[in-house]
Tab-separated table of C-alpha atoms in Angstrom:
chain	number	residue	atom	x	y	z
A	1	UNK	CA	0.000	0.000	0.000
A	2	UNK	CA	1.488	3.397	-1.055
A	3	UNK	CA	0.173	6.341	1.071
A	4	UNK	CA	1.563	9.741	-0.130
A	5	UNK	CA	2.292	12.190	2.762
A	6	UNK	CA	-0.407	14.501	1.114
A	7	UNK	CA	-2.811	12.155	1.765
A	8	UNK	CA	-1.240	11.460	5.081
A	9	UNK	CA	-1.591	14.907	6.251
A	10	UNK	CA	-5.537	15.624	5.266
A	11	UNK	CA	-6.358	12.242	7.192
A	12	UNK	CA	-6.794	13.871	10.584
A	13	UNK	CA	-9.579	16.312	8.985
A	14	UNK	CA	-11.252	13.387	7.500
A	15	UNK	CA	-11.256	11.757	10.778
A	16	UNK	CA	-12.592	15.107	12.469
A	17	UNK	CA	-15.226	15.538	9.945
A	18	UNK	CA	-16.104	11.531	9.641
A	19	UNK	CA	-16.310	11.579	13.954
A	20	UNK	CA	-18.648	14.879	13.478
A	21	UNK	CA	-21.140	12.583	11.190
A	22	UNK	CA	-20.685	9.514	13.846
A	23	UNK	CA	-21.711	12.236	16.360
A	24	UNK	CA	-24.952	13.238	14.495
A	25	UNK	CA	-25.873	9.946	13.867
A	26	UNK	CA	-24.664	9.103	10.306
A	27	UNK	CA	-23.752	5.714	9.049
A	28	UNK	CA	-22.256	6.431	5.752
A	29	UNK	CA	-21.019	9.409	4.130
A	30	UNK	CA	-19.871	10.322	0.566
A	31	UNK	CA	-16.975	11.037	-0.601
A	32	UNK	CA	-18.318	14.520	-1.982
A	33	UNK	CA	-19.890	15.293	1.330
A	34	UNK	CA	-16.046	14.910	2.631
A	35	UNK	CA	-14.641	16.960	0.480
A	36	UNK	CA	-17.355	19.723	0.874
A	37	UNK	CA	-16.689	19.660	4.538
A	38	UNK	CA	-13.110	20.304	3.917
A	39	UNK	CA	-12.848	22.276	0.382
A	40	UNK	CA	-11.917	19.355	-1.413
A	41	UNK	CA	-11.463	17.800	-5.169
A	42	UNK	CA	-13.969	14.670	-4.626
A	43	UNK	CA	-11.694	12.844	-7.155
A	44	UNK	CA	-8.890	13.375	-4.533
A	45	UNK	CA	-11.394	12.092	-1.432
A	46	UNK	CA	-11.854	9.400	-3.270
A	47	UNK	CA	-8.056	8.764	-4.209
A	48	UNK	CA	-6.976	9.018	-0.782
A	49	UNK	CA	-9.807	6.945	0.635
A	50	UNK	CA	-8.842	4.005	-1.625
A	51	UNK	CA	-5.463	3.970	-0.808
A	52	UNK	CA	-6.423	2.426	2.408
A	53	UNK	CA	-8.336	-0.326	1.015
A	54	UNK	CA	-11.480	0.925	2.012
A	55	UNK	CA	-14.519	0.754	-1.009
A	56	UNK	CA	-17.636	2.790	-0.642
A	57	UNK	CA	-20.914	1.173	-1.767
A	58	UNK	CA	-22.159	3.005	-4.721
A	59	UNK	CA	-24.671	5.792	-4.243
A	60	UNK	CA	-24.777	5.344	-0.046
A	61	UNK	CA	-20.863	5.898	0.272
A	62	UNK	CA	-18.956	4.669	2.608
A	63	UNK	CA	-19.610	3.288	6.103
A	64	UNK	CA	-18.275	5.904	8.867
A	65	UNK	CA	-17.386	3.105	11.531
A	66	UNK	CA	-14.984	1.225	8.959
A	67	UNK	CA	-13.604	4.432	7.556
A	68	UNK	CA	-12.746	5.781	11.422
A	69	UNK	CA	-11.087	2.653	12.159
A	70	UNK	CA	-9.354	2.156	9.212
A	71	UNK	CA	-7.880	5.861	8.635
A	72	UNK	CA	-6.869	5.818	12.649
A	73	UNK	CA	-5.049	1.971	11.765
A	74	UNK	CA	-3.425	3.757	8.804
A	75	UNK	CA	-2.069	6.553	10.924
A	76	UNK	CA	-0.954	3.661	13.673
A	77	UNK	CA	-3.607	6.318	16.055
A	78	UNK	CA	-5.276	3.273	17.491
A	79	UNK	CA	-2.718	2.152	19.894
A	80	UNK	CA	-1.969	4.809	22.819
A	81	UNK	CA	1.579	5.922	22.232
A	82	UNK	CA	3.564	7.938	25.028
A	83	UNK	CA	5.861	10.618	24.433
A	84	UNK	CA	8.066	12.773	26.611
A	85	UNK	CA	8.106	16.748	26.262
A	86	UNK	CA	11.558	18.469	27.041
A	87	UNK	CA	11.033	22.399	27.311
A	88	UNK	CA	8.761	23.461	30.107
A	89	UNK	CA	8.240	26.797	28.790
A	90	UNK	CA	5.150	28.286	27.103
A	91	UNK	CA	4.542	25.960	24.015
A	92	UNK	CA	5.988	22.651	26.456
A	93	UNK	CA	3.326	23.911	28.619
A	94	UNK	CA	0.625	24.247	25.582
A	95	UNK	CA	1.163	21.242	24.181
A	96	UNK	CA	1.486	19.272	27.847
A	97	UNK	CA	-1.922	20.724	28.508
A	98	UNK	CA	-3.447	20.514	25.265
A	99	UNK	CA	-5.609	17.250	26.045
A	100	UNK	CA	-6.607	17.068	22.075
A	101	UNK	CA	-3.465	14.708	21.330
A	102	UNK	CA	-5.305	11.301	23.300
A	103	UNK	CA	-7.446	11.492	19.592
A	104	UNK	CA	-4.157	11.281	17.617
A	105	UNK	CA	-3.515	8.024	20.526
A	106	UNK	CA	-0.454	10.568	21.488
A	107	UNK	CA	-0.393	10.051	25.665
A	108	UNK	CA	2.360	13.196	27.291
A	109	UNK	CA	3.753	11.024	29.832
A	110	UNK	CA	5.773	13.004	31.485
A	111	UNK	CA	7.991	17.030	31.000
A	112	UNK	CA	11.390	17.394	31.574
A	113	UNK	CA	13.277	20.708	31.300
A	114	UNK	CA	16.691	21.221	32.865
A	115	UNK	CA	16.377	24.755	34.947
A	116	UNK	CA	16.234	24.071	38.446
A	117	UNK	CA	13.891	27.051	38.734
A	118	UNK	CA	11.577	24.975	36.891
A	119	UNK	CA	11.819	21.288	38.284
A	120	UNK	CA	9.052	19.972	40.538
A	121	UNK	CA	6.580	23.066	39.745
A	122	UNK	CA	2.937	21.996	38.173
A	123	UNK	CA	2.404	22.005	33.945
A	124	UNK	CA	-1.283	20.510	34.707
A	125	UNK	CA	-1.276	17.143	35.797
A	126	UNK	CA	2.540	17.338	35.286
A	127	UNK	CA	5.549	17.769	37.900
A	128	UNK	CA	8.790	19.200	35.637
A	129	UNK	CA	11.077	16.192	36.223
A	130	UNK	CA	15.214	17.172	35.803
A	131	UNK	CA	16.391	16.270	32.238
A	132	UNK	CA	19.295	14.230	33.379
A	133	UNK	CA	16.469	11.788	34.431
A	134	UNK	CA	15.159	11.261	31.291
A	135	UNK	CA	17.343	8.274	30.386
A	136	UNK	CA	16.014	6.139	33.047
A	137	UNK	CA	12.230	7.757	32.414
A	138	UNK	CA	12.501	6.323	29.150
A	139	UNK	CA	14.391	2.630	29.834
A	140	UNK	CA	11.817	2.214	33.055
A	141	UNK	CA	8.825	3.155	30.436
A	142	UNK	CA	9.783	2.149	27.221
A	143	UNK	CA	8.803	5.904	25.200
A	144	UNK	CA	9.615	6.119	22.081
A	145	UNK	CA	7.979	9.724	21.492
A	146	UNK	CA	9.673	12.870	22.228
A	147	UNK	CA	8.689	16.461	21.828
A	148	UNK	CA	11.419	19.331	21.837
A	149	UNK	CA	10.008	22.704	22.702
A	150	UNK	CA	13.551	24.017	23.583
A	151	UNK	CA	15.192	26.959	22.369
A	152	UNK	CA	16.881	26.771	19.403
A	153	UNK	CA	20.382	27.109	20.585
A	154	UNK	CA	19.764	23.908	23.092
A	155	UNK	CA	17.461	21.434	20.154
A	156	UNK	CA	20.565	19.716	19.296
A	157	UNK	CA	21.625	19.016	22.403
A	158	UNK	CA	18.108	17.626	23.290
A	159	UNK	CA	18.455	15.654	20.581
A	160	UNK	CA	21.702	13.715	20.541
A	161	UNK	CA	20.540	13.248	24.563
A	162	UNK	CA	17.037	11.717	23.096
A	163	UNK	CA	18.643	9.811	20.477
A	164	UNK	CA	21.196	7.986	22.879
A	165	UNK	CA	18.268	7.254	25.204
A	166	UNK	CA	16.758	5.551	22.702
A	167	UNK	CA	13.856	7.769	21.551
A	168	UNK	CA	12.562	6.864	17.764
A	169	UNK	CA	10.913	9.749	16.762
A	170	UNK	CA	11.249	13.480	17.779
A	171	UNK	CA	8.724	16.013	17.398
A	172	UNK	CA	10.806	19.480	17.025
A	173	UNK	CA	9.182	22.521	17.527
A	174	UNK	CA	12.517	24.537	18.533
A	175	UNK	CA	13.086	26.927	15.133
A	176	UNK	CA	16.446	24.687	14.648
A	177	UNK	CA	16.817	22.169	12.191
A	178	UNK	CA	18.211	18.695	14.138
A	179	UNK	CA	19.894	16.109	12.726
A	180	UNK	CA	19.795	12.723	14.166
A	181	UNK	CA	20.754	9.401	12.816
A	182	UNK	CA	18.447	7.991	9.874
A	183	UNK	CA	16.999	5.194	12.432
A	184	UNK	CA	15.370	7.898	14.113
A	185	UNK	CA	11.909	9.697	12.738
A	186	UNK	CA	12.131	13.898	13.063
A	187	UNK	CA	9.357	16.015	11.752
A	188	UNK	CA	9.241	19.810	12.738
A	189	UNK	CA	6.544	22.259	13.346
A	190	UNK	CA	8.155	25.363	11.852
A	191	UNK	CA	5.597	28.708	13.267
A	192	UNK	CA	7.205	30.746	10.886
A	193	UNK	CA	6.943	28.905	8.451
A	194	UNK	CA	2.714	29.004	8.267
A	195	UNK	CA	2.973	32.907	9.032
A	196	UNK	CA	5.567	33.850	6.605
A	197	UNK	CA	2.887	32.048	4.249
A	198	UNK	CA	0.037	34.401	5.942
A	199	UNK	CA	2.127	36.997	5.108
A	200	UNK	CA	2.669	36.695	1.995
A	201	UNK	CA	-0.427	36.268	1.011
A	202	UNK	CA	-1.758	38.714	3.252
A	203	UNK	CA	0.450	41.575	1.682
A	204	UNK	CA	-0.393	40.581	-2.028
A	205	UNK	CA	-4.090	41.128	-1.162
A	206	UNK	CA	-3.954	44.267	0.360
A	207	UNK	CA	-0.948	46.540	-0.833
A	208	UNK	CA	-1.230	48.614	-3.893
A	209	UNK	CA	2.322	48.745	-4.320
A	210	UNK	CA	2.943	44.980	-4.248
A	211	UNK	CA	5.829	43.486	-5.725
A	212	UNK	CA	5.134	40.363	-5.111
A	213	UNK	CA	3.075	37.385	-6.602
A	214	UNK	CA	2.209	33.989	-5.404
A	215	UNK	CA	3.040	31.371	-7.776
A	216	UNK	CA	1.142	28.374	-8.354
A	217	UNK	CA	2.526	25.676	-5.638
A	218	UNK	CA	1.710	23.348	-2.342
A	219	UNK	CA	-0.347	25.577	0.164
B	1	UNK	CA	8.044	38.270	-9.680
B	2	UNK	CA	6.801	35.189	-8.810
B	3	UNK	CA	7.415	33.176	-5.735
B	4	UNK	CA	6.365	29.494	-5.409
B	5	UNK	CA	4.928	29.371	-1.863
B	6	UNK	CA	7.382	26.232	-1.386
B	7	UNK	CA	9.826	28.904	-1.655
B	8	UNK	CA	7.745	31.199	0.748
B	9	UNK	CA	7.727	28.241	3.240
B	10	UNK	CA	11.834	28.388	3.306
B	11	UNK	CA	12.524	31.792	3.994
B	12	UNK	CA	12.063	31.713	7.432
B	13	UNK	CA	14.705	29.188	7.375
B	14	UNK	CA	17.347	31.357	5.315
B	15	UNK	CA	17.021	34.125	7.373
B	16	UNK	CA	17.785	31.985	10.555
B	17	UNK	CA	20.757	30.911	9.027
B	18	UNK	CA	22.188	34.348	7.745
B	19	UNK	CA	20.924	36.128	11.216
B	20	UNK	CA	23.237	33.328	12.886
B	21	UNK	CA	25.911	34.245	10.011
B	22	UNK	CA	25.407	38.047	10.545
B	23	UNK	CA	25.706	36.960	14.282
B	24	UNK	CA	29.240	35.207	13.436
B	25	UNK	CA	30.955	38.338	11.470
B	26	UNK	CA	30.125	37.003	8.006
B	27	UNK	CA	29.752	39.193	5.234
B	28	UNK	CA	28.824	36.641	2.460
B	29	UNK	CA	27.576	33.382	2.651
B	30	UNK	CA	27.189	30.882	-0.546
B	31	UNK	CA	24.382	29.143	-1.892
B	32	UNK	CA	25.885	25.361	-0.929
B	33	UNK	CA	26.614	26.685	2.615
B	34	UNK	CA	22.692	27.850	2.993
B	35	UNK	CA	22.024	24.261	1.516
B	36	UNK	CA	24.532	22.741	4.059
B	37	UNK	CA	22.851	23.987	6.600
B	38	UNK	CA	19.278	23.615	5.781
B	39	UNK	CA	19.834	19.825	4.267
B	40	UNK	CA	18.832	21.415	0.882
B	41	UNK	CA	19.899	21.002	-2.332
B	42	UNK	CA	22.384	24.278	-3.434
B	43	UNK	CA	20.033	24.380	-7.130
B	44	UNK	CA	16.575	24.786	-4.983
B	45	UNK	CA	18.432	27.021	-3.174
B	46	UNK	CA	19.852	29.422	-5.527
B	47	UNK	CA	16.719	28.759	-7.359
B	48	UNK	CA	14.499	30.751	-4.144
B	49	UNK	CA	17.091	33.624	-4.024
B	50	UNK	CA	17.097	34.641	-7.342
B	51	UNK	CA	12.747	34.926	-6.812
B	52	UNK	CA	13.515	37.951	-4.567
B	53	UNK	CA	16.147	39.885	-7.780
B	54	UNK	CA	19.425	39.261	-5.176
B	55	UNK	CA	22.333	38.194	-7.160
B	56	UNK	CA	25.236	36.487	-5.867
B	57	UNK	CA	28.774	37.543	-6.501
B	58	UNK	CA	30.854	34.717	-8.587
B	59	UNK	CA	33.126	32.496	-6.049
B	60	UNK	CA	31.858	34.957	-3.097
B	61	UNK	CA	28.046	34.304	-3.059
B	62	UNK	CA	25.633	36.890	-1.367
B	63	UNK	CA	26.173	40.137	0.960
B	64	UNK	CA	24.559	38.774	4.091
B	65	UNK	CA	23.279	41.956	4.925
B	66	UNK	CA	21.489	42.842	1.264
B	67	UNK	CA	19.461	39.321	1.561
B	68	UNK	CA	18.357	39.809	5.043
B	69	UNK	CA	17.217	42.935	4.124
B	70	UNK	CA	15.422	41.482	0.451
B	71	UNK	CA	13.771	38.161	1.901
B	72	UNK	CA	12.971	40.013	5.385
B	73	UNK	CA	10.743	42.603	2.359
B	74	UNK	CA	9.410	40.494	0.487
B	75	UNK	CA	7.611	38.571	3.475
B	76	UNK	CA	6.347	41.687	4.377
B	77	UNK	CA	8.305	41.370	7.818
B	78	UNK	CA	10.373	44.512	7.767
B	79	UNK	CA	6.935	46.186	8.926
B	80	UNK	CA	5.868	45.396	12.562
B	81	UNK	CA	2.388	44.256	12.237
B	82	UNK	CA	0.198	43.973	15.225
B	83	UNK	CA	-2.208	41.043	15.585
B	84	UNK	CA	-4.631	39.922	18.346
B	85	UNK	CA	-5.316	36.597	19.388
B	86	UNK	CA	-8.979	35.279	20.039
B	87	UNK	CA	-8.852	31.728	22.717
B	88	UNK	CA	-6.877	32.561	26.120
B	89	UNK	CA	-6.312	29.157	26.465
B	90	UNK	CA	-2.791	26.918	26.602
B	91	UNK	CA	-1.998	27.755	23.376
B	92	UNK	CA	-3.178	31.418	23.078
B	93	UNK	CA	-0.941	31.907	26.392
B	94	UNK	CA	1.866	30.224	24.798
B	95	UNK	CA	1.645	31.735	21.330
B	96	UNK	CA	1.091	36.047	23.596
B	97	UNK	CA	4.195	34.829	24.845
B	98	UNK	CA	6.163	33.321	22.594
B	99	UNK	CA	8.426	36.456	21.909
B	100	UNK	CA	9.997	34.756	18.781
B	101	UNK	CA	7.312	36.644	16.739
B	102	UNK	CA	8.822	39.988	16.651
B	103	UNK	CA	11.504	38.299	14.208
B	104	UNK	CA	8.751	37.580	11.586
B	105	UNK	CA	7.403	41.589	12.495
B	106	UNK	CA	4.485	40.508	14.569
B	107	UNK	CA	3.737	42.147	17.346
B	108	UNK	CA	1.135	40.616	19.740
B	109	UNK	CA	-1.135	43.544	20.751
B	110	UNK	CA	-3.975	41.853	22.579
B	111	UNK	CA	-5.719	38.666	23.469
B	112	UNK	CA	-9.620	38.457	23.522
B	113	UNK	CA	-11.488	35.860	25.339
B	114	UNK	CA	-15.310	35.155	26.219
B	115	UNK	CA	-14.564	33.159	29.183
B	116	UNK	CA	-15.317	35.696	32.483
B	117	UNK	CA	-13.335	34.013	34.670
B	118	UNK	CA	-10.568	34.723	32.117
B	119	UNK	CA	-11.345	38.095	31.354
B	120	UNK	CA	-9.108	40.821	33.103
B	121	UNK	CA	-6.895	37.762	34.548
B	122	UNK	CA	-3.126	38.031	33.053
B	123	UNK	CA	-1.177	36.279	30.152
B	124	UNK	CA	2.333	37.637	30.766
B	125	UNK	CA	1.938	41.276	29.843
B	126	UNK	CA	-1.591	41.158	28.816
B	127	UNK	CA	-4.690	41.171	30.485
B	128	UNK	CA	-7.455	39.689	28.665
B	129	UNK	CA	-9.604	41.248	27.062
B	130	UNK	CA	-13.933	40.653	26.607
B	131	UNK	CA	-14.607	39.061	22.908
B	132	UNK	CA	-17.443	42.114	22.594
B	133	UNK	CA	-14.763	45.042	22.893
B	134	UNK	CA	-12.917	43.642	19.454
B	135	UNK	CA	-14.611	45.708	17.407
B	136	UNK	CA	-13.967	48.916	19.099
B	137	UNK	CA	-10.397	47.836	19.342
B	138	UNK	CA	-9.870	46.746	15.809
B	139	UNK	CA	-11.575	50.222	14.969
B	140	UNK	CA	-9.148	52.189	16.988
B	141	UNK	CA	-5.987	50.490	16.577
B	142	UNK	CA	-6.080	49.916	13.092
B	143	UNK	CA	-5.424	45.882	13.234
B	144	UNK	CA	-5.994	43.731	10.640
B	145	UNK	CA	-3.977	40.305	11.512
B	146	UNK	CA	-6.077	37.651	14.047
B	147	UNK	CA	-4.982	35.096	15.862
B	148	UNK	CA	-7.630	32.118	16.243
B	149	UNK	CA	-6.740	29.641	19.147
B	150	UNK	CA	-10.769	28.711	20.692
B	151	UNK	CA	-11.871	25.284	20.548
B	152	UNK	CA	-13.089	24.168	16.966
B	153	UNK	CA	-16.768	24.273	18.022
B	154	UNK	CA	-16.072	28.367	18.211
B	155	UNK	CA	-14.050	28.770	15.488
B	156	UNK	CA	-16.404	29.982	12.544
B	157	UNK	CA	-18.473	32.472	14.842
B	158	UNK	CA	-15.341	34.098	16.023
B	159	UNK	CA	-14.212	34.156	12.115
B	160	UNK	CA	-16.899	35.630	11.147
B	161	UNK	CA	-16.982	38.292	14.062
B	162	UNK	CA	-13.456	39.009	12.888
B	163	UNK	CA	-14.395	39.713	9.426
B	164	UNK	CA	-17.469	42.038	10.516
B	165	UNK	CA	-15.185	44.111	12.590
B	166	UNK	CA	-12.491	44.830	9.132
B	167	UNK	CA	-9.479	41.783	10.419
B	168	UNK	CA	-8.032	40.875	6.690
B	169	UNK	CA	-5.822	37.581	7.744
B	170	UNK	CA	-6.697	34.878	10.206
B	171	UNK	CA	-4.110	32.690	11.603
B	172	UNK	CA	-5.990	29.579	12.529
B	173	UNK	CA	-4.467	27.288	15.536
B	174	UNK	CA	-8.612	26.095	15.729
B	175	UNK	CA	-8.900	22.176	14.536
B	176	UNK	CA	-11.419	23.169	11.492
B	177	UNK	CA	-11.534	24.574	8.539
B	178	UNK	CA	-13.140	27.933	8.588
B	179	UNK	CA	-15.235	29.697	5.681
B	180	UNK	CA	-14.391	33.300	5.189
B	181	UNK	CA	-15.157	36.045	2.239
B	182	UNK	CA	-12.165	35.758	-0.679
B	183	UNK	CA	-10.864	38.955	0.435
B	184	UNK	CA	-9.722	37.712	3.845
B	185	UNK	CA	-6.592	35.170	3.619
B	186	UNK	CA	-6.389	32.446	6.100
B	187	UNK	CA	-3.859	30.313	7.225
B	188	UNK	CA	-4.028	27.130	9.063
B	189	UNK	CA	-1.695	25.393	11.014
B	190	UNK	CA	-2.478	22.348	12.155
B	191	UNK	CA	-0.929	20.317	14.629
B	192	UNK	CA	-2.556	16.924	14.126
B	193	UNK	CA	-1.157	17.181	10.782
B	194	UNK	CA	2.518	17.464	11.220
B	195	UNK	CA	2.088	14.603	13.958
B	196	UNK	CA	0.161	12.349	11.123
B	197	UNK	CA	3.279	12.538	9.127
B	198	UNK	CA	5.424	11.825	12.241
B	199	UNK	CA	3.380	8.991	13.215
B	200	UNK	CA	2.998	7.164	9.839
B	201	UNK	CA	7.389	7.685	9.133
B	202	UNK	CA	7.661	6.010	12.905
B	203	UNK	CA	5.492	3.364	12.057
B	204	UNK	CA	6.768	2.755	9.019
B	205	UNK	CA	10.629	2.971	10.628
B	206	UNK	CA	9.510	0.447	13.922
B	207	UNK	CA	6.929	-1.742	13.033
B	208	UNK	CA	7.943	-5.243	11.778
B	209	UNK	CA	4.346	-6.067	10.161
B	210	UNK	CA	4.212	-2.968	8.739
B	211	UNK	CA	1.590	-2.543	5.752
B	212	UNK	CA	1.961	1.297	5.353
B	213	UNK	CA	4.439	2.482	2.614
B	214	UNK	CA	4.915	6.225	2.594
B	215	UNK	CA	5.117	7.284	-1.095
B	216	UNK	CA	7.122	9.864	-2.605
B	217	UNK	CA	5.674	13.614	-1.958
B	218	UNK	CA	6.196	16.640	-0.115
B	219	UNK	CA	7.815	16.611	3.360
């Protein structure tokens, strides 16, 4: 089964739009009413829908139980997962208290941040543990799943620590790229990177003098 | 001049890199060491200068200064913008004080909630704000960038309160897809998303009965 990361990334709307219909009741949806929802080419609902096996029955479309199951299988969402935060500052904090991540079967198990100030105060349900502990969290606990909401200037430091700990795949939200050996998964959530799009498009729309134009691309 | 938002959706990285070059005492810095850096490849690279008009000099590359200056422009970051943020919850706190955003010429100016048990309580410097005294503040203060961080339920109706009171871009940290007039630009970012993509490369990496191949695509 080949699964672009395109189709990868719109699965979590599907799911949110496919648990909306569960919630009022409906047992199948079609692939047009999915890609209403969501602003969508129907042609691509369907192509990304089918490359998880699933078939709709024609004219009643597909069943919303099977689809929810099989899209959160896909994404490997169905089995809790635990993962680690390191960074107890503002977005370590967010994302520690975000509570939204148990429907993506992402579990915080524990923070970890290394400035004394910080260690033992509350983030929630959380106590900030030391980060030289973190080696022992994650033998005694088996995570696999770290966040780093560090500055910049300490993300690859984080990192070679996670990495020789044993962690799989890093979450990096520090505005640093990391580089880790290829055994181990990194994907980063750039906040710059969606405003500086934002931006751009914001200034074309509204500035006489503009100088600059969007070409066609990836949005 | 025409700029692929792929392109767009690098910038933020280039200037990191030349601020930390500017930082070091560099005057120049060549395309192959902003593709070192940035795990890029030096064509691409060279490719997204030459969209802003900068040219390199032959065997010395580009005046570090001179592309600050150019890509900083072109984003539209050399002007401070001010931007409010609607949702004084974890992530509105963490995004009012981030601090990193004055680097991309955002300004946080105030954060709105409807909560009343939030209302007047602080958020570092801020103290927030009642969701029915946006109007007269967008009047007065001339602000036309939002910041949407409510729960997705909320989401449209505070959209569409932002568009009756004159806000032209909408950052949107809610999980759903919002419908606004053509002549206001949003911009999602979505954290289920990025952790999707991190969750299906893990799987893919760690699982020995693994039956999801990630196809070729954007990253």
């Amino acid at each position: 089964m080949i699964i672009p990361i395109p189709t990868v990334k719109r699965f979590p709307s599907y799911l949110r739009i496919l648990n909306q219909a569960k919630e009022n009741g409906k047992e199948y949806i079609s692939a047009t009413m999915l890609a209403k929802e969501l602003n969508l080419n129907p042609i691509q609902v369907r192509k990304d829908i089918s490359s998880t096996g699933i078939e709709g029955k024609p004219k009643i479309g597909f069943d919303v139980d099977t689809l929810i199951a099989r899209i959160t299988h896909v994404l490997g969402w169905d089995n809790n997962t635990d993962a680690l935060i390191v960074g107890a500052g503002n977005l370590g904090s967010a994302i520690a208290n975000y509570g939204g991540f148990s429907n993506y079967g992402l579990r915080i198990a524990a923070v970890f941040d290394k400035d004394e100030k910080k260690i033992g105060t509350r983030i929630g349900e959380f106590a900030v543990l030391p980060i030289d502990k973190i080696n022992q969290y994650v033998q005694e606990n088996g995570v696999r799943i770290a966040v780093i909401t560090v500055p910049a200037g300490q993300a690859q430091a984080v990192a070679d620590l996670l990495v020789k700990c044993g962690i799989r795949g890093i979450w990096n939200f520090a505005p640093k790229d990391i580089k880790v050996p290829s055994s181990v998964v990194v994907q980063r959530t750039d906040l710059a990177t969606s405003f500086a799009v934002l931006s751009v498009k914001l200034r074309k729309k509204t500035e006489d003098d503009v100088d600059v134009y969007i070409g066609e691309g990836e949005v």
